[in-house]
mmCIF file of C-alpha atoms in Angstrom:
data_model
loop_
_atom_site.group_PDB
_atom_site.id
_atom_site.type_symbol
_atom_site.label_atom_id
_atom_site.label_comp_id
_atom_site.label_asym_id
_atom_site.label_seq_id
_atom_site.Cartn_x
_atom_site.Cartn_y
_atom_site.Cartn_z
ATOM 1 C CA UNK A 139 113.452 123.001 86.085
ATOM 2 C CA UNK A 140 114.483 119.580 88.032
ATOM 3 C CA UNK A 141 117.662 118.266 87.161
ATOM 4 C CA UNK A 142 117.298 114.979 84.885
ATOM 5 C CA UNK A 143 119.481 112.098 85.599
ATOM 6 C CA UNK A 144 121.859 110.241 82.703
ATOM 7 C CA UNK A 145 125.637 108.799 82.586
ATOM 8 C CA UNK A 146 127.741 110.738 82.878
ATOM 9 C CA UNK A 147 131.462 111.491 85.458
ATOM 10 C CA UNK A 148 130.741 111.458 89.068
ATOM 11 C CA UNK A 149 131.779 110.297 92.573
ATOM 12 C CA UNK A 150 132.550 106.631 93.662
ATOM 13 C CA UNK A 151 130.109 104.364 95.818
ATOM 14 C CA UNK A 152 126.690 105.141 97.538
ATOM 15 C CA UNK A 153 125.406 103.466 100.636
ATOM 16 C CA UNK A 154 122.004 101.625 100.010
ATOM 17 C CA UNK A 155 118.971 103.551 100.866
ATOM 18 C CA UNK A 156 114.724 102.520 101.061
ATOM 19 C CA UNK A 157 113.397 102.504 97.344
ATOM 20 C CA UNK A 158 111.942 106.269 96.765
ATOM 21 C CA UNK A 159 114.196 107.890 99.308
ATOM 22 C CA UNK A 160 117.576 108.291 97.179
ATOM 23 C CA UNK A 161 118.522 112.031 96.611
ATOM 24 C CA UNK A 162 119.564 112.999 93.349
ATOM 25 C CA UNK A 163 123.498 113.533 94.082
ATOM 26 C CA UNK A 164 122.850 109.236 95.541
ATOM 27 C CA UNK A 165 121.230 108.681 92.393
ATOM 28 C CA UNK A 166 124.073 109.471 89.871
ATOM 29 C CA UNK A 167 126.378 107.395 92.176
ATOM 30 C CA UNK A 168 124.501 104.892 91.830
ATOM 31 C CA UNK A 169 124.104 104.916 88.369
ATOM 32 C CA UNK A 170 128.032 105.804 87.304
ATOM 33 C CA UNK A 171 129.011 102.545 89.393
ATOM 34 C CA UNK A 172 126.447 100.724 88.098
ATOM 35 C CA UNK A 173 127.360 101.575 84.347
ATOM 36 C CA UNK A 174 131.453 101.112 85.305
ATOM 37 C CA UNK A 175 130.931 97.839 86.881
ATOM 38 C CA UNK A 176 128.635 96.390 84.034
ATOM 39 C CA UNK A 177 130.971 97.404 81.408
ATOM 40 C CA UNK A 178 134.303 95.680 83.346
ATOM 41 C CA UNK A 179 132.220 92.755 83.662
ATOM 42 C CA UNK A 180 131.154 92.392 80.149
ATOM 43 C CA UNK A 181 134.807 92.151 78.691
ATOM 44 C CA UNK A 182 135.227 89.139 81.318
ATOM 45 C CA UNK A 183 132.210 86.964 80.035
ATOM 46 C CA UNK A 184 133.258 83.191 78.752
ATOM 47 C CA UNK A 185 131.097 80.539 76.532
ATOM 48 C CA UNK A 186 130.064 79.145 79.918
ATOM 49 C CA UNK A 187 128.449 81.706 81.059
ATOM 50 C CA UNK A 188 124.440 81.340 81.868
ATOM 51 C CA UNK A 189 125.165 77.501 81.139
ATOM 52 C CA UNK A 190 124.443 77.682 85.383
ATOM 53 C CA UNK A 191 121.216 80.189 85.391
ATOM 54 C CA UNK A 192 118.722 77.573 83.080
ATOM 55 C CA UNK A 193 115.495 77.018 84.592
ATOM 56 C CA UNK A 194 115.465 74.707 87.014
ATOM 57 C CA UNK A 195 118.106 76.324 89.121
ATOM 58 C CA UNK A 196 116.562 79.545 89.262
ATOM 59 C CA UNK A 197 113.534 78.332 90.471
ATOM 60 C CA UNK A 198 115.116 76.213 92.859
ATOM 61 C CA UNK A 199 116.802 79.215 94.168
ATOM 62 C CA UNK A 200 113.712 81.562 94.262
ATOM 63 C CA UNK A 201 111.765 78.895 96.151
ATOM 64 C CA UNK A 202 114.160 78.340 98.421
ATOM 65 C CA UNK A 203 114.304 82.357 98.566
ATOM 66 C CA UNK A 204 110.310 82.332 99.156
ATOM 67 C CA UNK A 205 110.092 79.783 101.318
ATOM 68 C CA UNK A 206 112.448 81.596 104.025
ATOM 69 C CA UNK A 207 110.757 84.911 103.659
ATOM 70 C CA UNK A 208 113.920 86.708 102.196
ATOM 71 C CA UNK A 209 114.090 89.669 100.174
ATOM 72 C CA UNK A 210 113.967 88.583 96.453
ATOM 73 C CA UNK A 211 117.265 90.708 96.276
ATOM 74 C CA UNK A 212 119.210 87.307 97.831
ATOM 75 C CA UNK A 213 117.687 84.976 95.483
ATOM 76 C CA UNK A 214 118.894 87.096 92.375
ATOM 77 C CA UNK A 215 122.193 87.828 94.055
ATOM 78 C CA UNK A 216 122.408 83.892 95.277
ATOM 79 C CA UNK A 217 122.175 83.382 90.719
ATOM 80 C CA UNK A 218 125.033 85.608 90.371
ATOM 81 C CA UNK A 219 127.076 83.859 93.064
ATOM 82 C CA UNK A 220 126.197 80.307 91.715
ATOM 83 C CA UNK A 221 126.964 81.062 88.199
ATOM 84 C CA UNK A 222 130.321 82.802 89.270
ATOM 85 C CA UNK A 223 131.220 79.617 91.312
ATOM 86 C CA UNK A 224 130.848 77.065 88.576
ATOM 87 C CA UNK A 225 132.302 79.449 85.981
ATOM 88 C CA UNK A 226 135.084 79.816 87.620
ATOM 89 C CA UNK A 227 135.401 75.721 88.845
ATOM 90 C CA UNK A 228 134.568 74.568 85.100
ATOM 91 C CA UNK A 229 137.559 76.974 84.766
ATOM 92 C CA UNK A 230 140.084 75.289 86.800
ATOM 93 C CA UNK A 231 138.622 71.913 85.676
ATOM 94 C CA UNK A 232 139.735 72.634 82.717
ATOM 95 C CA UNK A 233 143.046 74.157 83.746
ATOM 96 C CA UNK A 234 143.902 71.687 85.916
ATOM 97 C CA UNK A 235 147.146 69.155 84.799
ATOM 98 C CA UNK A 236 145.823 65.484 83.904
ATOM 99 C CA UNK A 237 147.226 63.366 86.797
ATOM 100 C CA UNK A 238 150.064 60.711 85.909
ATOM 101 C CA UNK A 239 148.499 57.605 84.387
ATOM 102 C CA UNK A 240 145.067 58.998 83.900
ATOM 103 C CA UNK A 241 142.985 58.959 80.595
ATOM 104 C CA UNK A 242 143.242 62.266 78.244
ATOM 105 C CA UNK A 243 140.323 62.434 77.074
ATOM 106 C CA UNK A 244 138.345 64.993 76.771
ATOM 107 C CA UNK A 245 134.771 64.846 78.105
ATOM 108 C CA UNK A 246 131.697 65.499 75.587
ATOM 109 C CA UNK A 247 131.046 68.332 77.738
ATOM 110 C CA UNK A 248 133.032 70.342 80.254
ATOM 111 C CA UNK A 249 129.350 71.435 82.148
ATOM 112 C CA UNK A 250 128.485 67.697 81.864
ATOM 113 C CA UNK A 251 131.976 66.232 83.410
ATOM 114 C CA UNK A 252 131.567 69.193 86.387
ATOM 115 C CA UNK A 253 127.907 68.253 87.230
ATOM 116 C CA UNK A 254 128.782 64.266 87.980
ATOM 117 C CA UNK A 255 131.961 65.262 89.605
ATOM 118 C CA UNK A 256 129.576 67.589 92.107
ATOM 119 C CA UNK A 257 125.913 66.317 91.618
ATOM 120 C CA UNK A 258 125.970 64.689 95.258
ATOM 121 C CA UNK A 259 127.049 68.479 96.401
ATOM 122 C CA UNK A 260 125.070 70.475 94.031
ATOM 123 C CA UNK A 261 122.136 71.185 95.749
ATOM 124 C CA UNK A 262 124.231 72.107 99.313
ATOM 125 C CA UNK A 263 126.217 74.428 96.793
ATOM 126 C CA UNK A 264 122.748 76.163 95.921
ATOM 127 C CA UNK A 265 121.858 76.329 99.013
ATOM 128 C CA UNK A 266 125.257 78.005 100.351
ATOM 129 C CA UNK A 267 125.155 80.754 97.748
ATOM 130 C CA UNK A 268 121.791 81.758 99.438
ATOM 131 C CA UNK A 269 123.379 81.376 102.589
ATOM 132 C CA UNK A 270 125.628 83.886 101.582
ATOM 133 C CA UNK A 271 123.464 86.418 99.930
ATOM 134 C CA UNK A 272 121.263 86.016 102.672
ATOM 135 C CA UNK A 273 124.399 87.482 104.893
ATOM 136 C CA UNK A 274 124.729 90.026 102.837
ATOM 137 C CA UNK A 275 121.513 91.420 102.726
ATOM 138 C CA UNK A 276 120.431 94.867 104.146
ATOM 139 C CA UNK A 277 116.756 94.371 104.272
ATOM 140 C CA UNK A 278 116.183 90.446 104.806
ATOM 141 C CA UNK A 279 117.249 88.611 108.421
ATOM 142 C CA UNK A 280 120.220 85.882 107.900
ATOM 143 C CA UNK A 281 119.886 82.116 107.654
ATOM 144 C CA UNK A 282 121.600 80.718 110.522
ATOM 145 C CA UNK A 283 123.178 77.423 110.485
ATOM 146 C CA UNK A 284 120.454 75.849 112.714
ATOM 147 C CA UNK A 285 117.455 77.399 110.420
ATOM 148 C CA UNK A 286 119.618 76.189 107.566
ATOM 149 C CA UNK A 287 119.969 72.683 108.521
ATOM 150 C CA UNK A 288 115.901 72.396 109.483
ATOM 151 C CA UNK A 289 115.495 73.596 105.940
ATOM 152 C CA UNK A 290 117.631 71.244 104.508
ATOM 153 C CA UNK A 291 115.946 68.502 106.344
ATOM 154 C CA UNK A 292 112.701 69.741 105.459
ATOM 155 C CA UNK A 293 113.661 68.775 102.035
ATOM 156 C CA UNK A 294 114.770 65.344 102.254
ATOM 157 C CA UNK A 295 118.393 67.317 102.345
ATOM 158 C CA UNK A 296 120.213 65.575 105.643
ATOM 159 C CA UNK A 297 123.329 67.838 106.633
ATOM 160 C CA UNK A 298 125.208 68.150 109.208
ATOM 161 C CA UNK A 299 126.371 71.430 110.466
ATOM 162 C CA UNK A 300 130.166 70.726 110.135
ATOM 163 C CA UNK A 301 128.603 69.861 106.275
ATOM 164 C CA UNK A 302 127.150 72.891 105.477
ATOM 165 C CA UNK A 303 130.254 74.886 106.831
ATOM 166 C CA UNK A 304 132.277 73.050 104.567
ATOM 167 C CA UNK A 305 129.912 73.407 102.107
ATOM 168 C CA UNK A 306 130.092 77.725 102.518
ATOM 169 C CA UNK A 307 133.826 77.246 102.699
ATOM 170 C CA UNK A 308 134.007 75.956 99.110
ATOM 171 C CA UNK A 309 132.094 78.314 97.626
ATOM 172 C CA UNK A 310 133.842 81.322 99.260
ATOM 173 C CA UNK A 311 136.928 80.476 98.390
ATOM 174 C CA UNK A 312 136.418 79.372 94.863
ATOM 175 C CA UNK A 313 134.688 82.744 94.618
ATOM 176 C CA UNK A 314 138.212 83.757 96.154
ATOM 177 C CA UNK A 315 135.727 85.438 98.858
ATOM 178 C CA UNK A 316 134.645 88.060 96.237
ATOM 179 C CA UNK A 317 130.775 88.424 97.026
ATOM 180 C CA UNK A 318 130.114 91.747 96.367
ATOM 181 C CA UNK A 319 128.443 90.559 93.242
ATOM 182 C CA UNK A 320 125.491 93.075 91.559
ATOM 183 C CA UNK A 321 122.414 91.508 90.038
ATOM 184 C CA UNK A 322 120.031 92.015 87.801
ATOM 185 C CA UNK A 323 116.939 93.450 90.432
ATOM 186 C CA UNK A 324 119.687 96.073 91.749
ATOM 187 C CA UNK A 325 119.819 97.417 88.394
ATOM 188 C CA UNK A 326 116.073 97.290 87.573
ATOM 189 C CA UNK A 327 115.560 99.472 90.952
ATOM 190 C CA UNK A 328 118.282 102.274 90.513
ATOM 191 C CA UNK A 329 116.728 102.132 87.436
ATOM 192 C CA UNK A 330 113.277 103.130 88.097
ATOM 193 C CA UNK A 331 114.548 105.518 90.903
ATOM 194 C CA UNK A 332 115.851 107.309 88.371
ATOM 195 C CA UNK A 333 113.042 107.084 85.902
ATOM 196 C CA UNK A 334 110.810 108.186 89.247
ATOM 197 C CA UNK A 335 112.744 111.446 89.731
ATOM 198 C CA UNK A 336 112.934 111.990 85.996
ATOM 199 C CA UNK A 337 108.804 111.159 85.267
ATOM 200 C CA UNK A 338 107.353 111.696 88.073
ATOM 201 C CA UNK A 339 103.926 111.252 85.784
ATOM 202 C CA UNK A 340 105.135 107.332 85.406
ATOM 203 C CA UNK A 341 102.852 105.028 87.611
ATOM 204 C CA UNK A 342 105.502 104.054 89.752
ATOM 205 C CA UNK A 343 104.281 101.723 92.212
ATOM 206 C CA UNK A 344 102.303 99.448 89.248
ATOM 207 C CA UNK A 345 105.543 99.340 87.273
ATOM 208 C CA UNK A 346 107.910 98.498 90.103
ATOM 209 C CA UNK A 347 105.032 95.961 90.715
ATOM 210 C CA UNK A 348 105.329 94.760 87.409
ATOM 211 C CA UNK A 349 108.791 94.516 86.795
ATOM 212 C CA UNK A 350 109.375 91.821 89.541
ATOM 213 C CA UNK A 351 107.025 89.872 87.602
ATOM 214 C CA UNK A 352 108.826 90.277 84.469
ATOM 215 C CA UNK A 353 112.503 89.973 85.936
ATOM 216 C CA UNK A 354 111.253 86.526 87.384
ATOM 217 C CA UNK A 355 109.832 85.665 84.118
ATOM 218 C CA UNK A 356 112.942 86.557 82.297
ATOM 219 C CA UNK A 357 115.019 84.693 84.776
ATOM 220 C CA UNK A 358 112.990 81.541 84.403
ATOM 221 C CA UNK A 359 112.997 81.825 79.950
ATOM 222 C CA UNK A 360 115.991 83.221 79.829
ATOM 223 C CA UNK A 361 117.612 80.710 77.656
ATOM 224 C CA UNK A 362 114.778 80.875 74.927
ATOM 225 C CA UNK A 363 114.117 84.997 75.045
ATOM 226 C CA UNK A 364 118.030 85.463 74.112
ATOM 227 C CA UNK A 365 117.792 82.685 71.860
ATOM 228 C CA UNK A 366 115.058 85.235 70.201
ATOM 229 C CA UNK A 367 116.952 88.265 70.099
ATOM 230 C CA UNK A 368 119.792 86.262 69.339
ATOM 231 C CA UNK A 369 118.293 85.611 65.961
ATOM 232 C CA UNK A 370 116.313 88.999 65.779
ATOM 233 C CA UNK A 371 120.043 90.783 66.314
ATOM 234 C CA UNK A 372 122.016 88.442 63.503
ATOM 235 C CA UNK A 373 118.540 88.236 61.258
ATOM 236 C CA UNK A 374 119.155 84.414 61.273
ATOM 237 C CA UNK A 375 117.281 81.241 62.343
ATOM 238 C CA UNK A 376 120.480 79.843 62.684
ATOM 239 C CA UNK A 377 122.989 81.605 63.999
ATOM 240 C CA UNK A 378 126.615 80.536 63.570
ATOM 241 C CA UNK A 379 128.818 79.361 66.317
ATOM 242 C CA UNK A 380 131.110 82.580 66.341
ATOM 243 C CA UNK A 381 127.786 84.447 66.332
ATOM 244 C CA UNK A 382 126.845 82.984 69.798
ATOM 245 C CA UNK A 383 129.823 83.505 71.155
ATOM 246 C CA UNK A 384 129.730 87.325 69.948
ATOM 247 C CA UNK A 385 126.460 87.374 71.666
ATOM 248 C CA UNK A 386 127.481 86.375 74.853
ATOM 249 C CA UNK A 387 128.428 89.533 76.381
ATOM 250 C CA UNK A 388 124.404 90.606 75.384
ATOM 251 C CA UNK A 389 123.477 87.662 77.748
ATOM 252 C CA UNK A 390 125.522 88.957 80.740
ATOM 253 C CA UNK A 391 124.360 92.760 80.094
ATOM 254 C CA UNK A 392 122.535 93.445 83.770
ATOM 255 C CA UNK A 393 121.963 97.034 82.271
ATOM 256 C CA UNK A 394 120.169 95.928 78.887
ATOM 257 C CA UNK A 395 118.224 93.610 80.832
ATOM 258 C CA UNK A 396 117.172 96.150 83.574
ATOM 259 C CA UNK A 397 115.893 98.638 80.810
ATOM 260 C CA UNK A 398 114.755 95.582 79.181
ATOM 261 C CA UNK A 399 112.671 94.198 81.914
ATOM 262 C CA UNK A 400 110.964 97.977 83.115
ATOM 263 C CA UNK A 401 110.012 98.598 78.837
ATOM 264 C CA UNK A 402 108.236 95.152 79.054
ATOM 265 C CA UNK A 403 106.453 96.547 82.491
ATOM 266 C CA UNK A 404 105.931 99.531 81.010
ATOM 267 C CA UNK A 405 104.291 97.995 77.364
ATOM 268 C CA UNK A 406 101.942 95.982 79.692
ATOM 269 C CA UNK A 407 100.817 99.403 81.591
ATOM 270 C CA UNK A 408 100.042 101.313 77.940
ATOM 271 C CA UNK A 409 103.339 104.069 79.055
ATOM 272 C CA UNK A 410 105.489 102.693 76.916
ATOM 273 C CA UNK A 411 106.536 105.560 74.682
ATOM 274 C CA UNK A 412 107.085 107.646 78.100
ATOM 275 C CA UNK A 413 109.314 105.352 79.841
ATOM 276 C CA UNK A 414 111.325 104.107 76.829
ATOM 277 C CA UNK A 415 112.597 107.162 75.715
ATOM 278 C CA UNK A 416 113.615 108.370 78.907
ATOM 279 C CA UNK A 417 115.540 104.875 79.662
ATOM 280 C CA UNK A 418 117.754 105.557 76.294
ATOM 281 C CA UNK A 419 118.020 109.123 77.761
ATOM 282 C CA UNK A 420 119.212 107.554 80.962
ATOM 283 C CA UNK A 421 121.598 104.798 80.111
ATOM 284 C CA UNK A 422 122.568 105.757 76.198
ATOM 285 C CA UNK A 423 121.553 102.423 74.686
ATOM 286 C CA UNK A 424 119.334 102.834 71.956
ATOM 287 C CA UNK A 425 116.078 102.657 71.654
ATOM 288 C CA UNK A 426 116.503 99.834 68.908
ATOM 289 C CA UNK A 427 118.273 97.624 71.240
ATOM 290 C CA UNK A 428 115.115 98.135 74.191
ATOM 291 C CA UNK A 429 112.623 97.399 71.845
ATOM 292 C CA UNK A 430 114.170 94.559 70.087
ATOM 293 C CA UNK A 431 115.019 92.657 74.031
ATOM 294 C CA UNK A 432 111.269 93.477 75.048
ATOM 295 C CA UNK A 433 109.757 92.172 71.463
ATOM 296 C CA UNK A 434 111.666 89.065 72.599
ATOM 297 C CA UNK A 435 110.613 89.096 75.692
ATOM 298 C CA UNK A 436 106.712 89.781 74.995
ATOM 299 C CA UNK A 437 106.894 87.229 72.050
ATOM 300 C CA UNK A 438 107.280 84.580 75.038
ATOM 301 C CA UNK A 439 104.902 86.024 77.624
ATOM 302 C CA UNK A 440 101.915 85.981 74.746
ATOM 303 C CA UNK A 441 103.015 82.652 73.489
ATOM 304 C CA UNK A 442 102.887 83.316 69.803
ATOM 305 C CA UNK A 443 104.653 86.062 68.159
ATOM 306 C CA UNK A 444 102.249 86.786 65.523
ATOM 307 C CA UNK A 445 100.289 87.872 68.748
ATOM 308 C CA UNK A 446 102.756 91.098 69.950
ATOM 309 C CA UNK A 447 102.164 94.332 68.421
ATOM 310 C CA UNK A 448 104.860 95.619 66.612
ATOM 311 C CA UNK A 449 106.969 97.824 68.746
ATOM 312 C CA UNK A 450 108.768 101.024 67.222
#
């Protein structure tokens, strides 16, 4: 009988290998790190997190990501680099001593006071964290500084190239040069290599197909589908305040959302009972949690809930 894959103690890092190719021994590396480094990361997560990921950036960053022919792994990973960034200067904002003489008062909104101290910069701060996920890319060529500035000007975006070094400089170090960032696709990938060498009966090309559609989708609703299981998890319309801030962690969960993202792929291609189960099987979250994030999900894609099947 093949070996099936799940969590469980094994060896450190893998190198990255073509989509189908991974042996089995790669494969549980890849999902033990993946597992370790989702659950350090989760402990970490603030109130401002996803405050950067709303709409409008994301699909700023994936047309910027389309529009130079890169591999949709940089836009996702340029997200994560973003929304570390401001995190981490909304941090230090806040941190930071108020000078001798100045006014103590506290903005209405930390986000708010960040944005007009760096809208002029924002969209060369976008820009960088592609830059840099572009460079650290195995499968998509790297925007150079001259390809970066015709861009930019392209856009109405004038730069200079001393600019948009300076520009790279700032992110890196208030990222304190820590870009080894995962992202959401990464985990929907491993994911379905694993649920390849498990069910080999699974469709595999439609659903990896399909789940770029729905990760994109997700990405560009998140705020309103984990509004939705927000409510379906606390069973309120209204959650309270220390709810939300419970729920954050949910919200930065790359491998709910992973599982998430292939059960929604897999509902659309009628194989949802045979993928589901083996995702619990794989990562240990329940199948509970998968069906109530791709209700929430589907609820969106359809447009009225009434609409969506009940899942069980």
């Amino acid at each position: 009988m093949a070996k099936r894959l799940f969590f469980s103690p094994s060896k450190s890092n893998a190198a990255g290998v073509k989509f189908g190719e991974a042996s089995f021994d790669l494969l549980t590396d890849f999902l033990v790190n993946l597992d370790k480094r989702n659950k350090d990361n989760l402990p970490s997560s603030t109130k401002y997190c996803g405050n950067f990921k709303n709409k409008r950036v994301i699909e700023y960053i994936l047309l910027i990501t389309k529009e130079l022919r890169l591999d949709p792994l940089v836009g996702y990973h340029a997200v994560e680099l973003l929304q570390r960034f401001m995190v981490k200067y909304i941090e230090d904002f806040i941190t930071a001593p108020t000078p001798k003489g100045a006014t103590s008062n506290r903005p209405r909104s930390y986000e708010d006071a960040v944005y007009n101290k760096l809208k002029d910069k924002f969209p060369l701060i976008i820009f960088s964290c592609v830059q840099l996920a572009s460079k650290l890319s195995l499968h998509s060529h790297i925007i150079d500084n001259n390809t970066a500035v015709h861009f930019l000007h392209s856009v109405s975006c004038t730069v200079s190239k001393q600019t948009l070094l300076e520009s790279e400089l700032m992110v890196l170090k208030g990222l304190k040069f820590r870009l080894n960032v995962l992202n959401p696709l990464t985990y929907v990938e491993i994911l379905l290599e694993v649920l390849g060498h498990n069910e080999p009966s699974v469709p595999m090309k439609h659903l990896y197909h399909y789940c770029h559609h729905v990760l994109q989708f997700i990405s560009l609703e998140r705020t309103a589908i984990y509004e939705t299981l927000l409510m379906t998890t606390t069973e309120r319309v209204s959650p309270s305040r220390e709810q939300r801030e419970q729920f954050v962690p949910v919200t930065e969960d790359c491998m709910l959302l992973g599982v998430g993202v292939i059960a929604v792929a897999a509902f659309i291609l009628r194989k949802w009972e045979q993928v589901v189960g083996e995702l619990s099987h794989i990562t240990r979250i329940s199948k509970r949690s998968i069906t109530d994030f791709a209700h929430a999900t589907l609820v969106h894609i359809v447009g009225i809930s009434s609409s969506v099947t009940p899942l069980s």
